[in-house]
């Protein structure tokens, strides 16, 4: 594959919409397009960043549209490019693409526009990945974090780490060039290696958060039968999704649905109520509830505050859920609208400590529950100030590789290992860092990365 031949692809979905965009890029693409434009000379003469109104002609009129002209190097790809803003109809888009193919445009590979932008030095690899992440993001928070990465937040952090390593490299190179001189300069390099390790470890640690924001967090609602699980589930969904009734054992199979919880994508599960039963279907439902709890990041454990079990009993139940699921448990004292101040003590006039009091009838306590849940699934609340949060598996693996190499450099410096041996690890760390931003890249790496993009991106 060459990387400057004229390519074309739809940049918007093949559906019906007011407008759609077909993107063309590559050397000579304006000249190639001109004969099919009703004002060929105007198109040929168009300066960069201008918009032309006209018609695209085949044997007949293909569409009435505007053409946005970009001149190299001031375009997304760094090449001459045209964006055809046409009518949003799959048949129209197909007719335009077919015309472009006959004019000599090649259909763009997935991610090829962004690949060209990378090759032209417009973006580094973390920014190129951010383009895909921005388009895939499901919540406001992940969208904003992807935007930060697009503006280079990860690349900046990686470059800062590299900066620490300059001293170390220098010390190693001096030694390798003049081995007879005792460099004796190990103090500065160790401090620099420490700084690089701690910076990189902090960046790597943001992956857990990034991944949760990317993939969503499984949260289960559990508790005894009739505790009000399905009612709370429906309330959190703002939808009448799960059947609610006063009959114990109403929910038998679990129900799941994605929601956004204060910026965090959550997959919420309503499960079958827990009780001793010999009934076969219900037992199977309970077995599934336990499986879901085991896979959940957080479990909302409901205790019916209107008919609570003894304190010993609910303490025992909470502990059992904690141990069996390993998830963070958010205890909820439910149906607080029925809890009457000063009534029988067992009816818990007060919500016991450690519980969030909630009513699914009045909605009371729901905001507090949402906040408790958000903390349970994303404990690093200081996230807002941390602009660089990674979510790419590729970046995470390379950070791990660089960290392992740097730890070995650190151990080597402590143990006075000859610097030429340390140089090997140092080089490995630097090349892993270089791969993150794409300074070091190969066709295989680029193929693997950009093939995951969609066409037209
Ligand atoms: N007053 C009051 N009633 C509630 C509340 N939440 C649920 N209920 C009632 O409690 C009963 C059981 O509610 P469900 O949501 O079906 O309970 P569940 O935990 O899903 O029950 P199973 O599926 O059988 O395990 C219904 O009659 C609800 O109307 C609440 O906050 N206040
Ligand atoms: Mg239910």
XYZ file of C-alpha atoms and ligand atoms in Angstrom:
490
model
C 0.000 0.000 0.000
C 1.269 3.467 -0.809
C 0.332 6.299 1.449
C -0.389 9.238 -0.786
C -2.588 7.891 -3.578
C -6.091 9.390 -3.745
C -8.512 7.661 -1.404
C -12.192 8.182 -0.639
C -14.710 6.972 1.935
C -17.928 8.003 3.610
C -17.112 9.667 6.931
C -20.684 9.458 8.220
C -22.943 6.405 8.668
C -24.848 4.913 5.744
C -28.251 6.077 6.910
C -30.789 8.771 6.227
C -29.874 12.195 7.528
C -30.009 15.814 6.438
C -26.388 15.724 5.335
C -23.553 13.247 4.979
C -19.846 13.613 4.285
C -17.718 11.812 1.754
C -14.057 12.384 2.362
C -11.345 12.409 -0.342
C -7.630 12.774 0.252
C -4.310 12.277 -1.493
C -1.973 13.874 -3.937
C -3.808 15.056 -7.049
C -7.235 14.417 -5.554
C -8.590 17.865 -6.483
C -7.498 17.468 -10.100
C -9.012 13.981 -10.162
C -12.349 15.228 -8.856
C -12.587 18.362 -11.036
C -14.015 16.774 -14.247
C -17.029 15.503 -12.289
C -17.723 18.898 -10.700
C -19.965 21.307 -12.608
C -17.417 24.107 -12.026
C -14.142 22.260 -12.653
C -11.990 25.370 -12.957
C -13.342 26.895 -9.766
C -12.488 23.677 -7.945
C -8.991 23.527 -9.443
C -8.362 27.159 -8.444
C -9.873 26.868 -4.964
C -7.622 27.895 -2.119
C -7.353 25.833 1.052
C -10.173 26.152 3.572
C -12.751 27.281 1.036
C -16.217 25.973 0.377
C -17.656 25.601 -3.113
C -21.273 25.022 -3.901
C -21.983 22.929 -6.999
C -23.173 19.695 -8.540
C -21.463 16.394 -8.939
C -22.095 15.005 -12.410
C -21.908 11.524 -13.768
C -24.082 10.944 -16.821
C -26.771 12.668 -14.796
C -26.610 14.847 -11.697
C -25.402 12.723 -8.782
C -26.064 15.288 -6.068
C -26.152 18.957 -5.302
C -23.580 19.589 -2.629
C -20.810 21.665 -1.137
C -17.147 20.791 -1.419
C -14.783 21.846 1.362
C -11.297 22.175 -0.073
C -8.127 21.733 1.966
C -4.638 22.276 0.589
C -1.572 20.413 1.833
C -0.233 20.610 4.456
C -3.206 22.318 6.126
C -5.602 19.406 6.283
C -6.353 16.500 8.618
C -4.165 14.140 6.599
C -1.602 16.771 5.640
C -2.485 16.163 1.977
C -4.792 17.931 -0.473
C -8.285 16.878 0.603
C -11.924 17.529 -0.237
C -14.922 16.855 1.958
C -18.107 16.510 -0.072
C -21.093 17.468 2.040
C -23.944 15.723 0.257
C -27.493 14.664 1.096
C -27.697 11.965 3.725
C -29.040 8.995 1.870
C -27.217 5.658 1.505
C -28.135 5.545 -2.200
C -26.631 9.014 -2.747
C -23.488 8.124 -0.831
C -23.089 4.904 -2.811
C -23.536 6.774 -6.124
C -20.844 9.283 -5.135
C -18.421 6.569 -4.018
C -18.999 4.644 -7.229
C -18.324 7.774 -9.299
C -15.162 8.460 -7.296
C -13.911 4.912 -7.898
C -14.343 5.382 -11.633
C -12.480 8.680 -11.437
C -9.511 6.816 -9.935
C -9.985 7.044 -6.163
C -9.210 3.946 -4.125
C -11.596 2.990 -1.309
C -9.880 4.010 1.944
C -8.827 1.294 4.370
C -10.142 1.482 7.955
C -8.479 4.381 9.756
C -6.452 5.353 6.700
C -7.140 9.078 6.980
C -5.879 9.061 10.564
C -2.946 6.845 9.595
C -1.958 9.442 7.008
C -2.322 12.178 9.616
C 0.067 10.189 11.833
C 2.546 9.610 9.003
C 2.419 13.322 8.174
C 3.324 14.096 11.790
C -0.022 15.745 12.534
C -0.782 13.357 15.390
C 1.249 10.983 17.525
C -0.089 7.475 18.126
C -1.747 8.332 21.441
C -3.643 11.112 19.679
C -4.559 8.809 16.799
C -5.942 6.312 19.303
C -7.797 9.148 21.002
C -9.656 9.817 17.741
C -11.083 6.284 17.888
C -11.675 6.518 21.639
C -13.485 9.824 21.264
C -15.854 8.321 18.729
C -16.425 5.216 20.861
C -16.897 7.046 24.159
C -20.229 6.433 25.849
C -20.371 9.064 28.559
C -19.516 12.718 28.992
C -16.570 11.853 31.181
C -14.909 9.429 28.796
C -15.568 11.834 25.950
C -13.802 14.665 27.789
C -10.877 12.421 28.732
C -10.524 11.294 25.108
C -10.462 14.943 24.079
C -7.618 15.566 26.537
C -5.702 12.688 24.972
C -6.430 14.062 21.526
C -4.823 17.310 22.556
C -1.741 15.347 23.611
C -2.094 14.817 27.381
C -0.656 11.288 27.294
C 2.124 12.172 24.880
C 3.142 15.036 27.192
C 3.379 12.702 30.161
C 5.417 10.192 28.182
C 7.743 12.919 26.982
C 8.177 14.112 30.566
C 9.255 10.598 31.528
C 11.697 10.523 28.639
C 13.080 13.834 29.817
C 14.016 12.232 33.158
C 15.860 9.539 31.298
C 18.065 11.902 29.349
C 20.557 12.150 32.242
C 20.675 8.421 32.583
C 21.257 7.975 28.878
C 24.024 10.548 28.986
C 25.780 8.792 31.860
C 25.524 5.468 30.106
C 26.754 6.828 26.803
C 29.760 8.529 28.376
C 30.686 5.274 29.972
C 30.269 3.339 26.745
C 32.308 5.881 24.770
C 35.069 6.265 27.382
C 34.984 3.039 29.361
C 38.398 3.719 30.940
C 37.080 6.772 32.788
C 35.240 6.083 35.965
C 32.001 8.015 35.504
C 31.124 7.745 39.177
C 27.926 9.633 38.331
C 25.344 7.244 39.640
C 23.558 9.595 42.031
C 21.769 11.709 39.442
C 20.750 8.769 37.264
C 19.173 6.895 40.175
C 17.068 9.923 41.133
C 16.069 10.353 37.501
C 15.136 6.685 37.151
C 13.070 6.916 40.345
C 11.245 9.954 38.988
C 10.580 8.221 35.680
C 9.259 5.115 37.439
C 6.917 7.067 39.677
C 5.572 9.207 36.812
C 5.004 6.195 34.654
C 3.453 4.140 37.437
C 0.991 6.960 38.112
C 0.029 7.145 34.461
C -0.304 3.341 34.276
C -2.560 3.351 37.328
C -5.101 5.522 35.523
C -5.826 2.581 33.215
C -8.150 0.913 35.753
C -10.306 4.036 35.705
C -10.022 4.487 31.952
C -11.056 0.893 31.336
C -14.085 1.211 33.574
C -15.106 4.386 31.806
C -14.614 2.623 28.487
C -16.272 -0.732 29.147
C -18.775 0.109 31.824
C -18.950 -1.262 35.346
C -21.100 -4.241 36.358
C -23.264 -3.396 39.371
C -25.701 -5.926 40.878
C -28.756 -5.201 43.003
C -29.170 -8.046 45.474
C -30.995 -8.875 48.659
C -33.760 -11.059 50.038
C -36.982 -11.589 48.109
C -39.361 -8.625 48.261
C -36.680 -6.211 49.481
C -37.599 -3.963 46.537
C -34.740 -4.762 44.160
C -36.808 -4.539 40.993
C -38.415 -1.299 42.190
C -35.006 0.290 42.745
C -33.749 -1.105 39.440
C -36.643 0.555 37.592
C -36.094 3.792 39.452
C -32.384 3.930 38.557
C -33.288 3.142 34.948
C -36.151 5.657 34.970
C -38.099 2.983 33.154
C -40.664 0.347 34.065
C -38.449 -2.518 33.018
C -38.573 -5.192 35.718
C -41.769 -6.699 37.170
C -42.583 -5.491 40.674
C -45.028 -7.265 42.975
C -45.557 -8.010 46.639
C -45.195 -11.719 45.875
C -41.866 -13.085 47.141
C -39.739 -14.529 44.333
C -41.118 -12.347 41.526
C -37.809 -11.902 39.716
C -36.401 -15.244 38.689
C -34.015 -14.602 35.830
C -31.735 -11.598 36.024
C -32.299 -8.490 33.916
C -29.495 -6.183 32.820
C -29.427 -2.712 31.376
C -26.809 -0.050 30.719
C -27.188 3.303 32.471
C -24.983 6.311 33.047
C -24.263 7.001 36.642
C -22.756 10.444 37.265
C -20.615 10.089 34.153
C -19.727 6.441 34.650
C -21.227 3.840 32.299
C -22.768 1.116 34.438
C -24.380 -2.187 33.550
C -27.020 -2.635 36.208
C -28.369 -6.104 37.094
C -31.657 -6.872 38.814
C -31.349 -10.324 40.354
C -33.577 -12.977 41.862
C -34.173 -12.461 45.598
C -32.201 -14.632 47.980
C -34.089 -17.121 50.167
C -34.138 -20.796 50.971
C -36.157 -22.556 48.330
C -36.633 -26.023 46.935
C -38.328 -24.746 43.833
C -36.162 -25.634 40.859
C -36.519 -22.535 38.682
C -36.120 -20.198 41.616
C -33.000 -22.060 42.789
C -31.496 -21.649 39.344
C -32.333 -17.932 39.492
C -30.595 -17.640 42.853
C -27.563 -19.498 41.510
C -27.396 -16.916 38.693
C -27.775 -14.054 41.183
C -24.711 -15.339 42.997
C -22.774 -15.606 39.776
C -23.637 -12.016 38.885
C -22.618 -10.817 42.331
C -19.294 -12.623 41.907
C -18.587 -10.757 38.659
C -19.847 -7.369 39.810
C -17.599 -4.466 40.733
C -20.191 -3.328 43.238
C -23.256 -4.885 44.848
C -26.140 -2.785 46.109
C -27.399 -4.926 48.971
C -30.980 -4.098 49.927
C -32.406 -4.677 53.346
C -36.145 -4.112 53.689
C -36.256 -1.386 56.340
C -39.999 -1.879 56.814
C -39.563 -5.507 57.828
C -35.907 -5.780 58.691
C -34.285 -8.976 59.888
C -32.426 -8.836 63.214
C -29.216 -6.864 63.314
C -27.193 -10.056 63.707
C -28.876 -11.422 60.657
C -28.269 -8.449 58.330
C -24.690 -8.145 59.531
C -24.213 -11.781 58.674
C -25.814 -11.353 55.236
C -23.678 -8.318 54.365
C -20.508 -10.101 55.397
C -21.480 -13.167 53.367
C -22.047 -11.034 50.256
C -18.738 -9.247 50.769
C -16.856 -12.486 51.093
C -18.524 -14.363 48.291
C -18.550 -11.602 45.706
C -15.339 -9.775 46.535
C -17.115 -6.652 45.253
C -17.575 -3.367 47.046
C -20.906 -3.669 48.844
C -23.168 -0.642 49.122
C -25.722 -1.426 51.876
C -29.144 0.151 51.367
C -31.883 0.403 54.022
C -34.861 0.279 51.704
C -38.501 1.429 51.864
C -37.672 4.257 54.281
C -41.032 5.842 53.454
C -42.574 3.061 55.565
C -40.177 3.500 58.440
C -42.027 5.439 61.106
C -40.034 7.544 63.529
C -40.388 6.159 67.007
C -42.174 2.990 65.907
C -41.076 -0.448 67.070
C -37.336 -0.458 67.446
C -36.981 -3.390 65.060
C -38.598 -1.306 62.354
C -35.486 0.811 62.565
C -36.606 4.335 63.161
C -33.117 5.336 62.158
C -31.198 4.041 59.214
C -28.341 1.995 60.707
C -24.869 3.398 60.316
C -23.192 2.430 57.080
C -26.478 2.169 55.178
C -27.903 4.566 52.636
C -31.604 5.050 53.358
C -33.650 4.904 50.158
C -37.286 4.841 49.168
C -38.131 3.675 45.689
C -41.638 5.068 46.166
C -40.698 8.665 46.996
C -37.199 8.654 45.473
C -35.732 9.823 48.766
C -32.043 9.013 49.191
C -31.527 8.265 45.515
C -28.942 11.007 45.021
C -26.949 9.779 47.998
C -27.094 6.255 46.617
C -25.845 7.420 43.236
C -22.942 9.213 44.888
C -22.081 6.204 47.079
C -22.138 4.009 44.005
C -19.943 6.331 42.017
C -17.400 6.248 44.808
C -17.630 2.478 44.966
C -16.941 2.002 41.277
C -14.458 4.833 40.796
C -12.695 5.327 44.097
C -10.142 7.773 42.679
C -12.368 10.797 42.989
C -9.529 13.227 42.292
C -9.764 12.158 38.695
C -11.042 15.489 37.384
C -7.691 17.133 37.949
C -5.854 14.246 36.316
C -6.158 15.076 32.650
C -4.139 12.127 31.365
C -6.155 8.947 31.858
C -5.333 6.081 29.557
C -7.825 3.483 28.369
C -5.855 1.811 25.590
C -4.689 -1.759 26.257
C -1.774 -1.112 23.918
C -0.571 1.897 25.910
C -1.031 0.024 29.184
C 1.070 -2.934 27.996
C 3.851 -0.672 26.773
C 3.852 1.244 30.051
C 4.206 -2.079 31.888
C 7.103 -3.030 29.613
C 8.851 0.289 30.164
C 8.295 0.042 33.928
C 9.748 -3.458 34.107
C 12.807 -2.328 32.175
C 13.231 0.773 34.355
C 12.951 -1.259 37.560
C 15.708 -3.418 36.229
C 17.766 -0.287 35.427
C 17.212 0.895 38.999
C 18.293 -2.444 40.458
C 21.343 -2.426 38.183
C 22.390 1.064 39.331
C 21.983 0.061 42.984
C 24.039 -3.069 42.519
C 26.751 -1.364 40.467
C 26.071 -3.545 37.484
C 28.287 -2.478 34.536
C 26.632 0.339 32.645
C 26.719 -1.471 29.321
C 24.322 -4.036 30.766
C 22.113 -1.300 32.162
C 22.129 0.272 28.706
C 20.205 -2.694 27.316
C 17.306 -2.232 29.763
C 17.373 1.491 29.324
C 17.104 1.055 25.589
C 14.164 -1.297 26.049
C 12.385 1.234 28.249
C 12.994 4.025 25.747
C 11.801 1.962 22.854
C 8.605 0.994 24.709
C 8.000 4.693 25.417
C 8.727 5.482 21.780
C 6.187 2.895 20.681
C 3.505 4.512 22.820
C 3.756 7.777 20.949
C 4.739 6.174 17.640
C 8.251 7.546 17.435
C 9.251 3.922 17.113
C 6.782 2.083 14.923
C 6.631 -0.681 12.370
C 4.097 -1.576 9.684
C 2.868 -4.421 11.898
C 2.176 -2.096 14.806
C 0.404 0.404 12.574
C -1.623 -2.286 10.794
C -2.750 -3.793 14.083
C -3.773 -0.426 15.417
C -5.495 1.201 12.477
C -7.337 -1.914 11.313
C -9.533 -1.474 14.414
C -10.698 1.914 13.173
C -13.754 2.264 11.004
C -13.607 3.277 7.373
C -13.631 7.016 6.775
C -11.922 7.867 10.065
N -43.422 1.562 50.493
C -42.503 1.061 49.678
N -42.715 -0.064 49.021
C -41.775 -0.552 48.200
C -40.539 0.125 48.032
N -39.792 -0.577 47.146
C -40.539 -1.653 46.800
N -41.725 -1.630 47.432
C -42.775 -2.656 47.334
O -42.231 -3.875 47.778
C -42.755 -4.975 47.035
C -41.625 -5.784 46.429
O -40.962 -4.995 45.453
P -40.077 -5.652 44.313
O -39.366 -4.516 43.668
O -40.852 -6.555 43.446
O -39.061 -6.494 45.191
P -37.911 -7.494 44.738
O -36.814 -7.360 45.715
O -37.583 -7.288 43.309
O -38.616 -8.908 44.945
P -38.254 -10.314 44.279
O -38.108 -10.128 42.820
O -39.416 -11.150 44.642
O -37.012 -10.772 44.931
C -43.687 -4.352 46.015
O -45.016 -4.459 46.501
C -43.223 -2.914 45.938
O -44.261 -2.037 45.549
C -40.321 1.340 48.772
O -39.282 1.996 48.685
N -41.327 1.762 49.569
Mg -37.646 -8.492 41.708
